[in-house]
Tab-separated table of C-alpha atoms in Angstrom:
chain	number	residue	atom	x	y	z
A	842	MET	CA	0.000	0.000	0.000
A	843	TYR	CA	1.071	3.574	-0.436
A	844	LEU	CA	-0.075	7.047	0.564
A	845	SER	CA	-1.991	8.214	-2.505
A	846	ASN	CA	-3.536	11.488	-1.308
A	847	ILE	CA	-3.443	14.070	1.462
A	848	LYS	CA	-6.103	16.708	2.075
A	849	LEU	CA	-5.675	19.594	4.504
A	850	TRP	CA	-8.196	22.080	5.847
A	851	ASN	CA	-7.051	25.028	7.994
A	852	PHE	CA	-3.742	23.366	8.833
A	853	ARG	CA	-0.929	25.885	9.229
A	854	LYS	CA	-0.584	27.844	5.996
A	855	TYR	CA	-3.234	25.799	4.158
A	856	GLY	CA	-6.435	27.488	5.214
A	857	SER	CA	-9.203	29.921	4.519
A	858	ALA	CA	-11.553	32.091	6.528
A	859	GLY	CA	-14.807	30.575	7.703
A	860	GLU	CA	-16.020	27.057	8.309
A	861	ILE	CA	-14.407	23.973	6.810
A	862	ASP	CA	-16.025	22.862	3.556
A	863	LEU	CA	-15.312	19.133	3.214
A	864	GLU	CA	-15.920	19.352	-0.534
A	865	HIS	CA	-13.146	21.934	-0.984
A	866	PRO	CA	-9.909	21.197	0.919
A	867	ASN	CA	-7.278	23.922	1.156
A	868	LEU	CA	-4.714	21.404	-0.105
A	869	ASN	CA	-5.498	18.302	-2.158
A	870	LEU	CA	-2.249	16.602	-3.113
A	871	ASP	CA	-1.924	13.266	-4.924
A	872	PHE	CA	1.097	11.007	-4.574
A	873	THR	CA	2.215	8.135	-6.772
A	874	SER	CA	3.509	4.761	-5.686
A	875	GLY	CA	7.267	4.832	-5.341
A	876	ILE	CA	9.297	7.926	-4.593
A	877	ASN	CA	7.627	11.331	-4.315
A	878	VAL	CA	9.594	14.539	-3.883
A	879	LEU	CA	8.404	17.825	-2.364
A	880	ILE	CA	10.316	20.762	-3.776
A	881	GLY	CA	9.701	24.416	-3.067
A	882	GLU	CA	11.016	27.632	-1.670
A	883	ASN	CA	11.473	28.167	2.041
A	884	ASP	CA	8.139	28.693	3.814
A	885	SER	CA	6.175	27.198	0.923
A	886	GLY	CA	4.485	24.536	3.081
A	887	LYS	CA	6.637	21.427	2.534
A	888	THR	CA	7.197	20.898	6.252
A	889	ALA	CA	3.480	21.364	6.954
A	890	ILE	CA	2.695	18.486	4.588
A	891	ILE	CA	5.284	16.201	6.206
A	892	ASP	CA	4.205	17.174	9.744
A	893	ALA	CA	0.555	16.507	8.880
A	894	ILE	CA	1.472	12.996	7.755
A	895	LYS	CA	3.536	12.434	10.914
A	896	MET	CA	0.684	13.661	13.145
A	897	VAL	CA	-1.714	11.142	11.674
A	898	LEU	CA	0.585	8.137	11.273
A	899	LYS	CA	3.016	8.586	14.190
A	900	THR	CA	6.616	7.445	13.806
A	901	HIS	CA	8.702	4.514	15.001
A	902	SER	CA	10.914	6.944	16.892
A	903	TYR	CA	7.944	7.803	19.119
A	904	GLU	CA	8.841	11.472	18.908
A	905	TRP	CA	6.261	13.685	20.551
A	906	ASN	CA	4.010	15.429	18.032
A	907	LYS	CA	1.928	17.781	20.121
A	908	ILE	CA	-0.803	19.916	18.568
A	909	GLU	CA	0.148	23.566	18.953
A	910	PRO	CA	-1.902	26.752	18.430
A	911	ASP	CA	0.285	27.498	15.382
A	912	ASP	CA	-1.057	24.334	13.711
A	913	PHE	CA	-4.387	26.137	13.241
A	914	PHE	CA	-4.687	28.484	10.264
A	915	GLU	CA	-4.929	32.024	11.666
A	916	ALA	CA	-7.920	32.227	14.039
A	917	SER	CA	-9.636	29.037	12.860
A	918	GLN	CA	-11.123	26.789	15.533
A	919	ARG	CA	-10.678	23.522	13.638
A	920	PHE	CA	-8.271	21.807	11.297
A	921	ARG	CA	-8.605	18.529	9.464
A	922	ILE	CA	-6.162	16.141	7.837
A	923	GLU	CA	-7.193	13.235	5.617
A	924	LEU	CA	-4.836	10.595	4.270
A	925	LYS	CA	-5.827	8.023	1.675
A	926	PHE	CA	-3.967	4.770	1.044
A	927	ASP	CA	-4.382	2.753	-2.150
A	928	ASP	CA	-3.082	-0.496	-3.589
A	929	LEU	CA	-3.547	-2.470	-0.365
A	930	LYS	CA	-2.424	-6.084	-0.688
A	931	ASP	CA	-4.549	-8.775	0.970
A	932	ASN	CA	-2.105	-9.184	3.882
A	933	GLU	CA	-2.293	-5.398	4.490
A	934	ALA	CA	-6.046	-4.988	3.983
A	935	LYS	CA	-6.827	-7.710	6.533
A	936	ASN	CA	-5.595	-5.366	9.294
A	937	PHE	CA	-8.148	-2.671	8.383
A	938	THR	CA	-11.262	-4.562	7.204
A	939	GLU	CA	-13.762	-2.599	9.255
A	940	TRP	CA	-12.450	0.764	7.974
A	941	LEU	CA	-11.927	-0.007	4.280
A	942	GLY	CA	-13.731	1.598	1.374
A	943	TRP	CA	-14.005	0.090	-2.089
A	944	VAL	CA	-13.752	1.415	-5.637
A	945	GLY	CA	-14.947	-0.577	-8.601
A	946	GLU	CA	-17.307	-3.517	-8.717
A	947	GLY	CA	-17.099	-7.292	-8.598
A	948	ASN	CA	-13.663	-8.738	-9.357
A	949	ASN	CA	-12.385	-5.244	-10.202
A	950	ALA	CA	-13.165	-3.838	-6.730
A	951	LYS	CA	-10.093	-2.487	-4.957
A	952	PRO	CA	-9.872	-1.486	-1.278
A	953	TYR	CA	-8.634	1.843	0.021
A	954	LEU	CA	-8.074	3.171	3.525
A	955	ARG	CA	-8.974	6.735	4.481
A	956	LEU	CA	-7.721	8.221	7.769
A	957	ILE	CA	-9.264	11.316	9.322
A	958	TYR	CA	-7.710	13.556	11.955
A	959	ASP	CA	-10.109	16.350	12.906
A	960	VAL	CA	-8.882	18.669	15.670
A	961	LYS	CA	-10.891	21.435	17.323
A	962	ARG	CA	-10.206	24.080	19.914
A	963	ASN	CA	-12.528	25.923	22.263
A	964	ILE	CA	-13.594	29.225	20.717
A	965	ASN	CA	-13.362	31.105	24.047
A	966	THR	CA	-10.353	29.589	25.809
A	967	LEU	CA	-8.478	28.378	22.682
A	968	GLN	CA	-7.871	25.124	24.587
A	969	ILE	CA	-7.190	22.299	22.118
A	970	ILE	CA	-9.720	19.485	22.431
A	971	PRO	CA	-8.090	16.019	22.295
A	972	SER	CA	-8.877	14.021	19.177
A	973	ASP	CA	-8.060	10.569	17.844
A	974	VAL	CA	-7.392	9.348	14.335
A	975	ARG	CA	-10.469	7.831	12.798
A	976	ALA	CA	-10.932	5.877	9.585
A	977	GLY	CA	-13.694	5.054	7.149
A	978	VAL	CA	-15.526	6.258	4.097
A	979	ASP	CA	-18.002	8.649	5.723
A	980	SER	CA	-17.144	12.172	6.864
A	981	GLU	CA	-16.660	11.231	10.536
A	982	GLY	CA	-15.052	7.787	10.336
A	983	TYR	CA	-14.775	5.299	13.186
A	984	GLN	CA	-12.266	4.942	15.998
A	985	MET	CA	-9.236	2.839	15.049
A	986	THR	CA	-7.751	0.283	17.392
A	987	ALA	CA	-4.216	0.692	18.702
A	988	GLU	CA	-3.274	-2.529	16.912
A	989	ALA	CA	-4.433	-1.185	13.538
A	990	ARG	CA	-2.584	2.096	14.154
A	991	GLU	CA	0.654	0.149	14.762
A	992	TYR	CA	0.526	-1.140	11.175
A	993	LEU	CA	0.592	2.459	9.917
A	994	LYS	CA	3.618	3.792	11.798
A	995	VAL	CA	6.318	5.243	9.583
A	996	THR	CA	10.017	5.880	9.784
A	997	TYR	CA	10.848	9.556	9.439
A	998	LEU	CA	14.295	10.691	8.407
A	999	LYS	CA	14.988	14.373	8.933
A	1000	PRO	CA	16.044	16.412	5.884
A	1001	LEU	CA	19.631	15.851	4.901
A	1002	ARG	CA	21.378	19.217	5.177
A	1003	ASP	CA	25.063	18.214	5.120
A	1004	ALA	CA	25.397	14.781	3.498
A	1005	GLU	CA	29.131	14.471	4.070
A	1006	ALA	CA	28.872	15.084	7.824
A	1007	GLU	CA	25.528	13.374	8.466
A	1008	LEU	CA	26.246	10.116	6.651
A	1009	VAL	CA	29.438	9.328	8.586
A	1010	PRO	CA	29.038	5.893	10.228
A	1011	LYS	CA	28.659	6.385	13.986
A	1012	LYS	CA	26.146	5.665	16.733
A	1013	ASN	CA	22.722	7.286	16.048
A	1014	SER	CA	23.922	8.659	12.710
A	1015	ARG	CA	21.606	9.137	9.740
A	1016	LEU	CA	23.358	6.195	8.107
A	1017	SER	CA	22.484	3.897	11.021
A	1018	GLN	CA	18.841	5.067	10.898
A	1019	ILE	CA	18.642	4.166	7.231
A	1020	LEU	CA	20.302	0.750	7.567
A	1021	ILE	CA	18.449	-0.462	10.670
């Protein structure tokens, strides 16, 4: 399986004034299977896309991804992240049966998995209201089990700024993260 699409509403720089319109995300970005590259100027939103993915999927490093007030677009009271996974093999799909959607009919039907992370904050106190990742084909989705979430964890490698220095073999080096 692979991440085929990300949609963002009112997340960091991807937002608009007013209520969230689920039919019109502020960012709707398709990915292909294989390698995808995000290229852009500084402050163009590349990190926001990566951080949105990390917030939903979590990482094997168990780094703390806490929702901050800056994650909300301007004064918005809600942001939403949706991730869609396609090309699930049978041994992958079996872990998500109750959350899968289907495209096509009969023998041509193919499963997909859609994750939803919808975060709100109190309009008066600006306190962030805890939220869990949900999955499913409807707009709200259903709570995922911890076991299912474990199958979605990813390995995140920080951007490589100085390849010569960062790829030197040593304990906790970038090279060791890649090879382990």
